[in-house]
Structure formats: C-alpha cells, structure tokens
Amino acid sequence: MFTDMVTARHYEERLQEEYLEGKQPAFDISAGQIPGELHLAAGQEPAAVGVCQHLREDDTVTAPHRPHHVAIAKGVDLDRMTAEIFGRQTGLCKGKGGHMHLFDPDVNFACSGIIAQGCPPAVGAALAAKKRGEDSVAVSYLGEGAISQGGFLESLNLASLHDLPVVFVVEDNDWAISMPKERVTNVSNGAKRAEGFEMPGERVDYNDAVAVYEAADGAIERARAGNGPTLLEVQVHRHMGHFMGDPETYRPDEEVPRLRRMDPIDRLADDLRDAGVSDDELEELRETAESRVEDAIAYAKEQPQPDPEEAYEDAFVNPPGASDAAAADAGGDD
Amino acid sequence: MSRAMVEAIRTEMAADEEVFVMGEDVADYGGIFDSTQGLLEEFGHDRVMDVPISETGFIGAGVGAAQAGMRPIVELMFADFFGVAMDQIYNGMAKNTYMSGGAVNVPMVLMTAVGGGYNDAAQHSQTLYGTFTHLPGMKVVVPSTAYDAKGLMHGAIRDDDPVVYMFHKRLMGLAWMPAPPGPKTAVPEEEYTIPFGEADVKREGGDVTVVTLGLHVHRALDAAEDLAEDGIDAEVIDLRTLVPLDEETMLDSVEKTGRLVVVDEDYRSFGLTGEIVARAAESNLDALEAVERVAMPDVPIPYARPLEEEVNPDGEDVAAAVRSALE
Ligand SMILES: Cc1ncc(C[n+]2csc(CCOP(=O)(O)OP(=O)(O)O)c2C)c(N)n1
C-alpha cells in the first residue's frame, strides 16, 4: 500500500510539473505537452490503495474523472497510461481517450468524465460475474459530489435487488469543484444512504489507509462470497484545485496547508515505523516508486504522436464498409 | 463574451424577482465558464443557486418553476452532459407547451457550453447543435460576439418559451482559454434585444455564401480574408439562432452567389449542414451551382492534439471548401 501511495503521489506531482510546462507565464489550458483538463488526486491515495489492495486482475474497477491513484492501485500499465495522458500513439487508448478516459482491459479498469457514469457499468460487470458463476467483483469509485446523481442511486437499487458483487466507494473530499459538501447534501455520513437500499454502508474517517483497507476487506469479501453489495464512504482530502488552473477562490486559504499537515502518506509511514519498518526501508520503497514514475514519464515522452489519419479509426471494431473493402482485396465477388 | 451575457442576466434579475439562476458552480465559482461571474455578490445564494450534481433533478426543477410562472436560467455545465437529463429537457421542457395544447408554457433558459479545440476529448468537446435543434419545442440560440450574446440573452430571458442558449467556451474570454479577437465587440450599456430568427451578414461578398455560427463565424471570417487576397469574395452569414432559422437571408445570399458552403462544429451526418443544404435545395434548386459541407466527421472527438486538429474544422478547411465550391 505504501508503495502504491508514494507512486501515485509522485506521479501526480510530476504530472503537474509536466502539465505546466508550456503553459507559462499565461495559463492556457490548450497549450503545452499535456493539454486539456487535468484532475489530480494528491491526498486521496488511501481510498485507492485501501480498496484495490484486495482486488485481482479479473476484478473490475470503474473510476471517475480523477483516476490516476485508482489506476495505479489497480495495476494499470503505468507506461502506457502516461503515454495516453501525453496523447501519444502507443498510449492505452492510442491518444483518443486522454486522462479522463483511460481503458486498460488487461486489468479491467475504465474511467469516465461524466459524473457517476461508472456506477451502472460496474453493476453490469458484477451481473456478468454472477451470471457466469465467477467470483470476481466490481468496484465503482465516485466523489461525494456524485452521490446525488440518479445513475448512482439507480445502481445501488439494482445491485441490492440482485445481490450483486459490487462495492461502491465514495471518495469524500468535501468539494465538488467549488461546492462544499453541505451545499449539496444534508446527509453528512454518505454511508447512511445504504440503509435505504437494504445494504451495508460504512464510513471511514481520517483519510487513513489502514482503516480503509480493513473496511474494504469486509466489503470485498462479502461481495466475493455472493452476499451482495456494500457502500463505503471514505474521507479523503484534495490537495490541489479541482483541475489544474482552477483559481480556487472559493476555498479558504488555510485549508490546503492544514490538509497537507494531515498527509495520509506520513500517517501510513508512522504506522509502518511503529510496526518495525526502518526509515531506510521506507526510503528505498520511495525511491523505487519514484524511479518507476520517472521511467514512465520518460517512456511517454519518447513515444510518437498519433498520425492524424488515425482519428478516423476505431469508431467501430467492425467498421461499416470495411468488410466490402476486405472482400474486394480478397478478390471476392460483389 | 461572458461579461456581456452576465450583464443581460444581471439587468433582468434586477428588474424581475422571478428571474433566478440555478446550476453547478454558478454561485461562488461564478460559472466554470464565467457565465454567472459576480452575480452571487449582488443577488445572494437564494437567487444564484448552486445545486447538487443531479441534472435530471435541477433541470427538471427549472421546468417546474418555469411552469409555475418563474423565469429560471438553468446552466448545464457542458452540453455533453445533456445525456443524464435529456428526458426533462426533451420530454418536458420542449414538449409541455404542445402537449397541453398551449395551456402550459415554459419560460426557461437552459444555457450550456459547447465546443472543442482544447483537447478535452470526447465527453467535453461536443457542439451538439443538431441534437437540440432536432427536437421540436425549444428555441436555440448561438451567439458569436459579445454584442449578440447580450442582446440574445435579454431576449431569451424575456421569451415565454424554452430557450437553449449555447455558448462556445472559446468565445467567453476566459483567463485559461484565450479567445480569438472576433467576439470582443463593443457592447452598449443599455438593454437591447436581438430578434430571434435574424441572421447577421458578417461579411458581404458575391462569389460564395458561407453559412455558419458560433466560433466558426470567426474561422470563416479569417478564411474569407485569406481568400480575398486571391480575389475570391465570400459572404459570411452568422445564423445566430437555429430555431427559429432565418431562411430568407441565407437563401437570398445563395441566389446571389450560387454557391453554398456550410460550416459547423457539430457532427456531419444528420445535422446542421445537411439541414441548411436541404433548405437551399428545396427552395431553389436551380440557384445552386455548388455545395460544400465542412463539419466534424462522424467520430467522437479525440484527445491528442494532432487528432483533434484533424477533425475540428479550421480556417484552412473553410478556405479549401470555398475553393472547391468555386471550381
Ligand atoms: C453529469 C456531469 N455533470 C457535471 C460534470 C462536471 N463536473 C466534473 S467533476 C465535478 C465535481 C465532482 O465532484 P466529486 O464527485 O465530489 O468529485 P471530485 O472532483 O471532488 O473528486 C463536476 C460537477 C460532469 N463531469 N458530469
């Protein structure tokens, strides 16, 4: 867990640097080597690692628009993910998806830029597992801002009704862009929503990776054993703006420094030290993680840009008209 | 352009207690695209309402409030997100006047950001004029300059029908997304309206008619300047509103030039370009010597810069289409 957390953190910090290159002095979202929006998850790592630690490759994860920490914890190919974020031809999605739309079918990971859009497909993955008699599970991540969305509530109902092996993980970072949690819900403990659907709900406070790990253990176990869905709400903190370039004028000045003082990585490091892990060992894990990130970024930058003509490919796996051309190539008749 | 829009909203809110704004991040943030900047300070959270991320809920609530006689301005942050709320939009907002035989009306403005050109990929870059205009019952407004943005917004709020107000992100003058100079037109302080259904001839010319709207008005004007150097005289028409559509201006122009180029940032198939060409053909097939369409090809909008540049029409694409229409 520690390794994944420091990998994710270093990754976010490095992406931030790379993103800003070419966008200075006047910030222009479309300039630079990583264009488009970039939503960073520094400070939210416990929700990713505490849950994904229990998952196998054949388990499905759907993540929202802030996906990197979850992708890393799920084992998404870091080189190809980074190449995708840099918009390169050899990226996970050949440069078509970008940072909010990463797909890695090898580890059953997907994410999306539409709020709560990942919930129903996670239910679908769980449904498929159940129909086939497999013991894989699905995990759907969403923010606390997303829990008012119909797709989420409909998913809870469907999952509960059919006892599906799915765990909904709400990352409560207190903010939905500029909207503080209290302005979008009267239910401060989001896990309570589970009650209305007759499923277990649990909230984990203090952005604590170990506590998330323990809560997720029960939830995933329950799902794998065929006992149905769980709703987990995890308190996390968003260290950065909603997206890079967000002026954050809505946020109290003191908040970010205060959150950084409660850093979940420091906290886990303390726990590990208490358990007898030495500073040297921690440092070594950190260095390995950092060099993996550096390698991924170096790899991404070396990759070719996509050829413009590729824009027309991949809308279908079986493009209309292509079979005619193939038939003609093969000398087939009309 | 954002300041002009906000100016109109502010004036209408001050004049009429029934006007209010509702949407995600419209209060403290002032709208992600500055469409409500500064309104919170003047009118408070009761009249500039942040809402939960629940488009079905709050857009539907806008429909209900409008039917109750209020004049809500509801923001759908990106047009791309319409999917989660389309039922409220097209089965309610758009149809209730008709289904009720005119007994009910929905004086609501649904404003939403459109357009790409900043590499935000397939879920945040669409223009979707065709989707909203295809469904009957909503007026659809697309400003391309600050002057038009203000006049059209006054008209949209005062209109007793539902109006979809689609603004292009690139025209707003955001700190983080530079706008071309075109939209920064002078804006009179006093209120004024621009009648719906009156296209604007942004450049007169006798050789070819270029019909477009939104950001692409500016791309077409740039192309027209380049073409002028080669002695090609293009007329550029900014539609400004799609429903109602000003056929007359467009058709008169085609009659004069004989050549029609339609430029759209929305998808090519079953959309605006086909519609405009069809109207020209229906009205006077004989006047048409050549027709060209410039639009997004039928693929979702890709992320990587070379790919997005390939699919999103620019000035060169417009110029090439004009030349080809003249061949
Ligand atoms: C259906 C839909 N509505 C609105 C948005 C715009 N949007 C993107 S992120 C976001 C806030 C999300 O907040 P939360 O779910 O708490 O996640 P966080 O960003 O805090 O991680 C909003 C409103 C969207 N992407 N999709």
XYZ file of C-alpha atoms and ligand atoms in Angstrom:
687
model
C 0.000 0.000 0.000
C 2.788 2.385 0.902
C 4.486 1.813 -2.435
C 1.329 2.461 -4.406
C 0.624 5.574 -2.380
C 4.037 7.096 -2.933
C 3.925 6.090 -6.584
C 0.593 7.824 -7.005
C 1.751 10.922 -5.142
C 4.992 11.272 -7.026
C 3.111 10.660 -10.239
C 0.693 13.491 -9.534
C 3.494 15.860 -8.617
C 5.446 15.058 -11.727
C 2.380 15.289 -13.957
C 1.664 18.699 -12.515
C 5.160 19.855 -13.462
C 4.942 18.393 -16.932
C 1.472 19.828 -17.411
C 2.515 23.349 -16.540
C 5.419 23.264 -18.940
C 4.463 25.276 -21.984
C 1.502 26.838 -20.182
C 3.537 29.598 -18.543
C 3.542 32.507 -17.969
C -0.091 32.969 -19.035
C -2.002 29.793 -18.307
C -3.621 28.426 -21.442
C -5.322 25.092 -20.987
C -4.817 24.066 -24.595
C -1.075 24.797 -24.684
C 1.836 22.653 -23.557
C 2.640 18.991 -23.795
C -0.354 17.739 -21.788
C -3.380 19.681 -22.978
C -6.987 19.510 -21.817
C -8.106 19.328 -18.229
C -6.039 17.536 -15.603
C -7.661 16.445 -12.343
C -5.117 15.400 -9.746
C -5.800 13.209 -6.749
C -2.883 14.016 -4.444
C -4.159 13.468 -0.893
C -6.769 10.889 -1.878
C -4.477 7.849 -2.089
C -5.919 5.829 0.835
C -9.240 5.317 -0.950
C -7.411 3.826 -3.906
C -4.890 1.587 -2.228
C -7.007 0.519 0.742
C -9.603 -0.990 -1.562
C -7.618 -2.108 -4.611
C -5.174 -3.988 -2.418
C -7.898 -6.638 -2.155
C -8.524 -6.888 -5.871
C -7.342 -9.280 -8.535
C -6.760 -8.566 -12.209
C -10.101 -10.074 -13.129
C -11.966 -7.736 -10.779
C -13.424 -4.674 -12.447
C -12.854 -1.070 -11.397
C -14.637 1.987 -12.739
C -13.163 5.327 -11.712
C -14.324 8.895 -12.253
C -12.589 11.924 -13.785
C -9.859 11.894 -11.104
C -8.499 8.447 -11.860
C -4.722 8.170 -11.573
C -4.388 6.979 -7.976
C -7.029 4.318 -8.517
C -5.489 3.250 -11.831
C -2.097 2.842 -10.189
C -3.557 0.872 -7.309
C -5.443 -1.387 -9.747
C -2.251 -2.110 -11.647
C -2.907 -0.249 -14.866
C 0.169 -0.241 -17.111
C 1.915 2.933 -15.974
C 3.980 3.464 -19.110
C 1.047 3.220 -21.464
C -1.189 5.235 -19.157
C 1.362 8.028 -19.123
C 1.754 7.854 -22.883
C -2.021 8.234 -23.110
C -2.016 11.301 -20.883
C 0.668 12.773 -23.141
C -1.606 11.987 -26.095
C 0.770 9.539 -27.759
C 0.138 6.851 -30.333
C 1.189 3.987 -28.058
C -0.903 5.166 -25.123
C -3.547 2.925 -23.611
C -6.131 4.394 -25.974
C -3.900 5.477 -28.880
C -4.252 9.097 -27.771
C -8.006 9.129 -28.211
C -9.077 8.937 -24.596
C -6.751 11.087 -22.531
C -6.553 11.389 -18.787
C -10.287 11.146 -18.004
C -10.953 8.256 -20.355
C -8.386 5.565 -19.621
C -9.209 1.995 -20.544
C -6.998 -0.935 -19.615
C -8.904 -4.145 -20.327
C -5.912 -6.210 -19.190
C -6.730 -5.291 -15.604
C -10.414 -4.413 -16.160
C -10.020 -0.729 -15.475
C -12.021 2.123 -17.005
C -12.823 5.687 -16.082
C -15.080 8.438 -17.382
C -15.561 12.180 -17.306
C -19.312 12.082 -16.750
C -20.295 12.190 -13.098
C -21.429 8.804 -11.706
C -21.312 7.266 -15.157
C -19.153 4.390 -13.937
C -21.716 3.078 -11.429
C -24.107 1.290 -13.791
C -21.340 -0.458 -15.777
C -19.804 -1.687 -12.517
C -23.179 -3.179 -11.686
C -23.122 -4.747 -15.141
C -19.701 -6.268 -14.593
C -20.936 -7.696 -11.299
C -24.033 -9.023 -13.031
C -21.869 -10.753 -15.633
C -19.752 -12.360 -12.918
C -22.840 -13.583 -11.125
C -24.457 -14.972 -14.270
C -21.283 -16.835 -15.155
C -20.802 -18.155 -11.649
C -17.453 -16.422 -11.260
C -16.205 -14.937 -8.020
C -14.847 -11.676 -9.409
C -16.151 -8.415 -8.001
C -16.632 -4.879 -9.281
C -15.709 -1.645 -7.548
C -17.103 1.700 -8.603
C -15.468 4.889 -7.406
C -17.222 8.227 -7.246
C -16.899 11.539 -5.439
C -19.221 12.777 -2.696
C -20.470 15.292 -5.228
C -21.669 12.412 -7.382
C -23.954 10.805 -4.821
C -26.883 12.984 -5.841
C -26.731 11.668 -9.373
C -29.534 9.398 -10.497
C -27.201 6.856 -12.052
C -25.599 6.203 -8.667
C -28.872 5.764 -6.796
C -30.321 3.571 -9.523
C -27.188 1.441 -9.358
C -27.470 0.946 -5.608
C -31.007 -0.255 -6.045
C -30.218 -2.655 -8.861
C -27.154 -4.058 -7.116
C -29.034 -4.586 -3.887
C -32.056 -6.123 -5.562
C -29.942 -8.739 -7.317
C -27.335 -9.230 -4.575
C -24.571 -8.303 -6.972
C -20.871 -8.416 -6.081
C -20.166 -4.714 -6.290
C -18.653 -2.227 -3.865
C -19.389 1.475 -4.279
C -16.571 3.620 -2.947
C -17.386 7.273 -2.335
C -14.302 9.454 -2.043
C -15.495 12.275 0.169
C -13.025 15.104 -0.381
C -15.506 17.737 0.783
C -15.600 19.596 -2.503
C -17.395 19.174 -5.796
C -15.450 21.755 -7.776
C -16.482 24.847 -5.772
C -19.416 23.330 -3.935
C -18.766 22.270 -0.360
C -20.435 19.098 0.729
C -23.002 20.820 2.925
C -24.332 22.730 -0.042
C -25.154 19.577 -1.966
C -26.429 17.150 0.648
C -27.973 17.118 4.106
C -26.581 13.653 4.737
C -23.104 14.194 6.139
C -22.477 10.478 6.538
C -22.986 9.269 2.984
C -22.774 5.633 4.020
C -26.203 6.063 5.576
C -27.686 6.109 2.109
C -27.084 2.381 2.004
C -29.832 1.880 4.582
C -32.462 2.987 2.125
C -31.416 0.171 -0.162
C -31.100 -2.516 2.499
C -27.377 -2.919 2.014
C -24.464 -2.402 4.389
C -22.840 1.017 4.463
C -19.698 2.088 6.237
C -17.861 5.370 6.539
C -14.114 5.589 7.162
C -12.836 8.870 8.604
C -9.404 10.480 8.884
C -8.112 9.545 5.421
C -6.495 6.506 6.961
C -5.223 3.837 4.548
C -5.208 1.078 7.139
C -8.780 1.768 8.183
C -9.867 1.797 4.535
C -8.047 -1.471 3.996
C -9.917 -3.069 6.872
C -13.326 -1.770 5.868
C -12.775 -2.810 2.261
C -11.670 -6.275 3.341
C -15.123 -6.982 4.724
C -16.919 -5.430 1.766
C -14.940 -7.234 -0.926
C -15.103 -10.493 0.961
C -18.849 -10.147 1.254
C -19.172 -9.452 -2.470
C -16.887 -12.316 -3.467
C -18.823 -14.703 -1.308
C -22.027 -13.818 -3.147
C -23.569 -11.800 -0.336
C -24.206 -8.625 -2.253
C -23.109 -5.009 -2.481
C -21.683 -2.572 0.045
C -21.404 1.191 0.105
C -18.144 2.543 1.539
C -17.607 6.227 2.066
C -14.019 7.241 2.653
C -12.846 10.610 3.874
C -10.021 11.896 1.712
C -8.501 15.294 1.037
C -7.980 17.108 -2.216
C -4.648 18.904 -2.038
C -4.917 20.512 -5.446
C -7.543 22.574 -7.225
C -10.426 20.776 -8.896
C -8.490 20.852 -12.148
C -5.136 22.378 -12.944
C -5.761 26.054 -13.494
C -8.663 26.215 -11.038
C -8.207 29.565 -9.244
C -9.834 28.084 -6.104
C -11.129 31.434 -4.933
C -13.973 29.575 -3.213
C -11.662 27.707 -0.867
C -10.411 29.070 2.491
C -6.697 29.934 2.265
C -5.752 27.941 5.332
C -7.374 24.718 4.174
C -4.720 23.205 1.939
C -1.751 23.744 4.280
C -3.853 22.240 7.085
C -4.734 19.199 4.964
C -1.130 18.712 3.991
C -0.188 18.534 7.640
C -2.527 15.529 7.915
C -0.934 13.787 4.969
C -2.071 10.171 4.657
C 1.342 9.047 3.433
C 3.084 10.400 6.520
C 0.457 8.726 8.604
C 0.986 5.331 6.978
C 4.756 5.782 7.263
C 4.318 6.344 11.005
C 2.215 3.197 11.277
C 4.861 1.252 9.409
C 7.619 2.582 11.644
C 5.585 1.576 14.669
C 5.344 -1.890 13.149
C 9.131 -2.045 12.922
C 9.835 -0.941 9.360
C 13.013 1.114 9.250
C 13.427 4.548 7.716
C 15.885 3.085 5.262
C 13.371 0.554 4.070
C 10.744 3.234 3.611
C 13.202 5.388 1.751
C 14.044 2.523 -0.536
C 10.379 1.924 -1.346
C 10.018 5.608 -2.055
C 12.997 5.661 -4.385
C 11.836 2.615 -6.302
C 8.414 4.179 -6.732
C 9.892 7.458 -7.883
C 12.124 5.870 -10.444
C 9.190 3.892 -11.806
C 7.336 7.163 -12.296
C 10.337 8.824 -13.924
C 10.680 5.868 -16.279
C 7.022 6.093 -17.242
C 7.283 9.802 -17.973
C 10.465 9.332 -19.960
C 8.813 6.492 -21.870
C 5.759 8.597 -22.628
C 7.769 11.494 -23.970
C 9.671 9.240 -26.351
C 6.510 7.888 -27.910
C 5.347 9.128 -31.310
C 2.396 11.440 -31.808
C -0.550 9.768 -33.472
C -0.907 10.148 -37.199
C -3.867 12.493 -37.928
C -5.496 9.858 -40.135
C -5.905 7.636 -37.090
C -8.683 9.972 -35.972
C -11.000 8.061 -38.299
C -10.206 4.623 -36.932
C -11.703 2.728 -34.003
C -15.227 4.134 -34.008
C -16.238 0.553 -34.662
C -14.280 -2.662 -34.288
C -16.107 -3.779 -37.353
C -16.339 -0.598 -39.426
C -19.188 -0.309 -41.897
C -17.771 -0.640 -45.375
C -14.516 -2.205 -44.248
C -15.739 -5.702 -44.927
C -16.562 -4.710 -48.506
C -13.012 -3.441 -48.925
C -11.604 -6.581 -47.352
C -13.733 -8.679 -49.647
C -12.518 -6.703 -52.646
C -8.919 -7.182 -51.507
C -9.529 -10.882 -51.247
C -10.913 -10.838 -54.756
C -14.411 -11.618 -53.514
C -17.353 -11.051 -55.777
C -19.894 -8.234 -55.363
C -18.430 37.486 -24.346
C -19.126 36.189 -20.831
C -19.372 39.707 -19.430
C -21.998 40.617 -21.974
C -24.076 37.568 -21.087
C -23.791 38.270 -17.384
C -24.699 41.900 -17.951
C -28.003 40.843 -19.514
C -28.731 38.342 -16.750
C -27.963 40.948 -14.076
C -30.281 43.507 -15.628
C -33.111 41.013 -15.947
C -32.645 39.763 -12.390
C -32.712 43.294 -11.058
C -35.853 44.083 -12.999
C -37.787 40.932 -12.206
C -37.813 38.996 -8.927
C -38.981 35.920 -10.802
C -35.687 35.561 -12.653
C -33.130 33.371 -10.927
C -30.070 31.299 -11.833
C -29.512 27.673 -10.943
C -26.667 25.320 -11.794
C -23.471 23.611 -10.707
C -20.786 26.044 -9.520
C -22.756 29.101 -10.608
C -22.522 30.835 -7.218
C -19.074 31.049 -5.589
C -17.224 29.978 -8.718
C -19.276 32.254 -10.954
C -19.754 29.519 -13.528
C -16.906 27.383 -14.818
C -17.018 29.460 -17.997
C -17.710 32.755 -16.180
C -21.327 32.755 -17.329
C -22.549 33.910 -13.895
C -19.467 35.808 -12.706
C -20.265 38.358 -9.998
C -23.977 37.590 -9.712
C -23.651 35.973 -6.286
C -22.300 39.173 -4.714
C -25.266 41.112 -5.974
C -28.107 38.660 -5.546
C -27.025 36.097 -2.917
C -27.368 32.346 -2.783
C -31.165 32.410 -2.962
C -31.200 33.797 -6.448
C -27.901 32.368 -7.675
C -28.270 28.786 -6.583
C -25.593 26.138 -6.575
C -27.220 22.757 -6.972
C -26.109 19.174 -6.436
C -24.700 17.304 -9.425
C -28.075 15.958 -10.438
C -29.003 17.339 -13.826
C -32.266 15.426 -14.058
C -33.298 16.922 -10.746
C -32.359 20.525 -11.213
C -33.154 20.920 -14.910
C -36.499 19.296 -14.235
C -36.944 21.663 -11.299
C -36.292 24.512 -13.711
C -39.108 23.230 -15.905
C -41.417 23.074 -12.900
C -40.501 26.536 -11.672
C -40.997 27.931 -15.160
C -44.410 26.327 -15.416
C -45.206 27.904 -12.078
C -44.513 31.254 -13.714
C -40.954 31.957 -12.671
C -38.152 32.616 -15.163
C -35.305 30.279 -14.319
C -31.968 30.380 -16.072
C -30.536 26.914 -15.632
C -26.983 26.036 -16.547
C -25.975 22.645 -17.888
C -22.219 22.980 -17.450
C -21.209 21.266 -20.707
C -23.697 20.431 -23.480
C -22.071 16.989 -23.476
C -23.706 16.245 -20.122
C -27.227 16.548 -21.505
C -27.475 12.786 -21.533
C -28.184 12.408 -17.846
C -31.074 14.872 -18.084
C -32.397 14.638 -21.590
C -35.761 13.333 -20.537
C -36.502 16.501 -18.588
C -35.220 18.549 -21.495
C -36.938 16.993 -24.455
C -39.923 15.230 -22.957
C -40.757 18.062 -20.567
C -39.202 21.422 -21.243
C -39.622 21.038 -25.004
C -42.996 19.333 -25.243
C -45.218 20.579 -22.469
C -46.487 23.615 -24.337
C -47.569 21.484 -27.262
C -48.900 18.538 -25.291
C -51.005 20.870 -23.203
C -52.450 22.438 -26.312
C -50.836 25.691 -25.326
C -52.313 25.615 -21.816
C -48.867 25.470 -20.215
C -45.747 27.412 -21.062
C -42.126 27.028 -20.001
C -40.330 30.393 -19.884
C -36.949 28.938 -19.085
C -33.418 29.425 -20.388
C -31.131 26.420 -20.493
C -27.636 27.748 -21.038
C -24.775 25.455 -21.851
C -21.172 25.462 -23.059
C -20.209 23.863 -26.343
C -17.154 23.301 -28.456
C -13.698 21.811 -28.569
C -10.267 22.973 -29.522
C -8.650 22.449 -26.143
C -8.047 18.703 -26.213
C -10.568 17.682 -23.608
C -11.681 14.656 -25.607
C -14.971 13.062 -26.458
C -17.061 13.837 -23.378
C -16.240 17.553 -23.048
C -15.840 18.920 -26.570
C -19.043 18.379 -28.472
C -21.114 21.089 -30.036
C -24.424 19.235 -30.462
C -26.417 21.979 -32.184
C -28.077 19.260 -34.197
C -29.285 17.349 -31.157
C -31.041 20.300 -29.584
C -32.467 21.646 -32.829
C -33.681 18.263 -33.995
C -36.100 18.008 -31.096
C -39.038 20.361 -31.615
C -40.232 22.765 -28.966
C -37.102 24.655 -27.943
C -35.690 27.821 -29.391
C -31.951 27.518 -29.917
C -29.620 30.490 -29.718
C -25.885 30.580 -30.529
C -24.061 33.915 -30.086
C -20.725 34.573 -31.746
C -19.922 38.051 -30.407
C -20.304 39.946 -27.162
C -22.866 42.269 -28.757
C -25.025 39.360 -29.873
C -24.526 37.497 -26.609
C -26.096 40.295 -24.609
C -28.981 41.002 -26.936
C -29.806 37.340 -27.366
C -29.690 36.749 -23.605
C -32.149 39.565 -22.911
C -34.445 38.055 -25.497
C -34.004 34.534 -24.139
C -34.957 35.511 -20.592
C -37.983 37.525 -21.710
C -39.188 34.819 -24.053
C -42.211 32.869 -22.879
C -40.866 29.712 -24.479
C -37.961 27.473 -23.511
C -34.706 28.718 -24.997
C -31.476 26.762 -25.214
C -28.599 29.231 -25.145
C -25.438 27.528 -26.429
C -22.222 29.461 -25.932
C -18.815 28.406 -27.204
C -16.142 28.155 -24.487
C -13.536 29.632 -26.782
C -15.539 32.827 -27.170
C -16.006 33.561 -23.485
C -12.697 35.312 -22.834
C -11.599 33.037 -20.008
C -8.268 33.555 -18.317
C -7.345 29.947 -19.043
C -8.691 29.619 -22.564
C -7.745 32.570 -24.761
C -10.408 33.761 -27.179
C -9.799 34.991 -30.713
C -10.290 38.782 -31.068
C -13.525 38.441 -33.058
C -16.038 38.082 -30.216
C -14.751 41.145 -28.338
C -17.190 43.564 -29.905
C -18.413 46.773 -28.289
C -21.423 46.308 -26.037
C -23.810 49.183 -25.337
C -24.632 49.717 -21.685
C -28.375 49.941 -22.191
C -30.605 46.926 -22.739
C -31.407 45.790 -26.231
C -32.688 42.611 -27.794
C -31.743 40.852 -30.974
C -34.824 39.328 -32.534
C -34.677 35.556 -32.869
C -34.623 34.395 -36.468
C -32.485 37.203 -37.846
C -29.181 36.055 -39.219
C -26.366 38.545 -39.482
C -24.350 39.028 -42.645
C -20.935 39.403 -41.070
C -19.165 39.950 -44.374
C -20.637 40.719 -47.752
C -19.389 39.013 -50.870
C -20.595 37.951 -54.273
C -18.802 34.694 -55.067
C -19.867 32.231 -52.448
C -22.122 32.077 -49.382
C -20.584 30.691 -46.202
C -23.232 29.884 -43.607
C -22.040 29.215 -40.077
C -22.408 30.132 -36.397
C -20.615 30.367 -33.054
C -16.824 30.078 -33.045
C -16.756 29.142 -36.692
C -18.019 32.564 -37.710
C -14.574 33.827 -36.764
C -12.811 30.994 -38.535
C -14.882 31.651 -41.646
C -14.123 35.371 -41.497
C -10.410 34.645 -41.257
C -10.709 32.316 -44.220
C -12.636 34.977 -46.147
C -9.824 37.472 -45.573
C -7.293 34.985 -46.912
C -9.476 34.194 -49.894
C -9.889 37.873 -50.648
C -6.173 38.047 -51.318
C -6.770 35.637 -54.170
C -9.680 37.673 -55.422
C -12.369 35.398 -54.007
C -15.195 37.322 -52.417
C -17.005 35.272 -49.776
C -20.156 36.295 -47.975
C -20.222 35.081 -44.364
C -23.569 34.608 -42.676
C -23.836 34.114 -38.922
C -27.103 32.337 -38.218
C -27.256 33.487 -34.551
C -30.411 31.473 -33.895
C -31.147 27.995 -35.217
C -34.724 27.820 -34.021
C -36.145 29.971 -35.492
C -33.927 29.866 -38.559
C -33.576 32.837 -40.871
C -34.022 31.140 -44.213
C -34.550 34.342 -46.091
C -31.131 35.897 -45.516
C -29.457 32.650 -46.351
C -31.484 31.899 -49.455
C -31.183 35.423 -50.816
C -27.451 35.146 -50.483
C -27.315 31.791 -52.245
C -29.440 33.198 -55.007
C -26.860 35.936 -55.411
C -23.724 33.782 -55.245
C -24.954 30.423 -56.451
C -22.542 28.635 -54.165
C -23.163 27.421 -50.646
C -20.609 26.330 -48.055
C -21.949 25.336 -44.650
C -19.523 25.230 -41.724
C -20.428 23.528 -38.472
C -18.511 22.264 -35.447
C -21.154 19.606 -34.861
C -21.139 16.167 -36.456
C -21.653 15.987 -40.180
C -24.316 13.331 -40.539
C -27.967 14.130 -39.857
C -27.073 17.593 -38.632
C -26.992 21.282 -39.358
C -25.019 21.137 -42.597
C -27.436 18.687 -44.155
C -30.400 20.741 -42.979
C -29.136 24.014 -44.420
C -28.276 22.434 -47.745
C -31.664 20.751 -47.880
C -33.465 24.036 -47.286
C -31.474 25.717 -50.017
C -32.219 22.856 -52.394
C -35.916 22.774 -51.572
C -36.306 26.462 -52.018
C -34.444 26.954 -55.258
C -32.508 24.042 -56.640
C -31.718 25.949 -59.801
C -29.819 28.614 -57.905
C -27.362 26.065 -56.536
C -24.242 25.660 -58.601
C -22.122 24.108 -55.902
C -22.471 22.891 -52.336
C -19.804 22.033 -49.758
C -20.102 20.933 -46.157
C -17.427 21.425 -43.508
C -18.166 19.671 -40.225
C -16.906 17.212 -37.645
C -16.516 13.826 -39.256
C -18.654 11.115 -37.696
C -16.266 10.070 -34.961
C -16.222 11.003 -31.284
C -13.799 13.853 -30.661
C -10.304 12.539 -29.974
C -7.950 13.772 -27.242
C -4.467 14.031 -28.747
C -3.758 17.353 -30.430
C -2.934 16.074 -33.943
C -6.116 14.009 -33.890
C -8.386 16.788 -32.679
C -6.859 19.224 -35.148
C -7.570 16.744 -37.879
C -11.296 16.516 -37.139
C -12.140 20.036 -35.906
C -12.673 22.321 -38.918
C -10.356 25.326 -39.052
C -9.964 28.323 -41.368
C -7.978 26.311 -43.867
C -10.733 23.743 -44.135
C -13.210 26.514 -44.785
C -10.976 28.094 -47.428
C -10.462 24.733 -49.113
C -14.211 24.146 -49.221
C -14.788 27.572 -50.724
C -12.187 26.961 -53.402
C -13.653 23.626 -54.199
C -17.138 25.167 -54.476
C -15.731 27.614 -56.998
C -14.091 25.017 -59.181
C -23.004 14.620 -15.450
C -21.927 15.602 -15.140
N -22.254 16.771 -14.549
C -21.304 17.668 -14.244
C -19.989 17.409 -14.515
C -18.932 18.449 -14.223
N -18.104 18.044 -13.096
C -16.943 17.394 -13.276
S -16.213 16.997 -11.848
C -17.441 17.709 -10.945
C -17.387 17.687 -9.459
C -17.290 16.310 -8.954
O -17.227 16.305 -7.578
P -16.997 14.960 -6.816
O -17.901 13.909 -7.360
O -17.100 15.249 -5.375
O -15.524 14.524 -7.227
P -14.172 15.305 -7.017
O -13.984 16.187 -8.202
O -14.270 16.061 -5.755
O -13.129 14.242 -6.990
C -18.415 18.253 -11.786
C -19.603 18.982 -11.337
C -19.686 16.189 -15.153
N -18.428 15.873 -15.494
N -20.662 15.300 -15.432
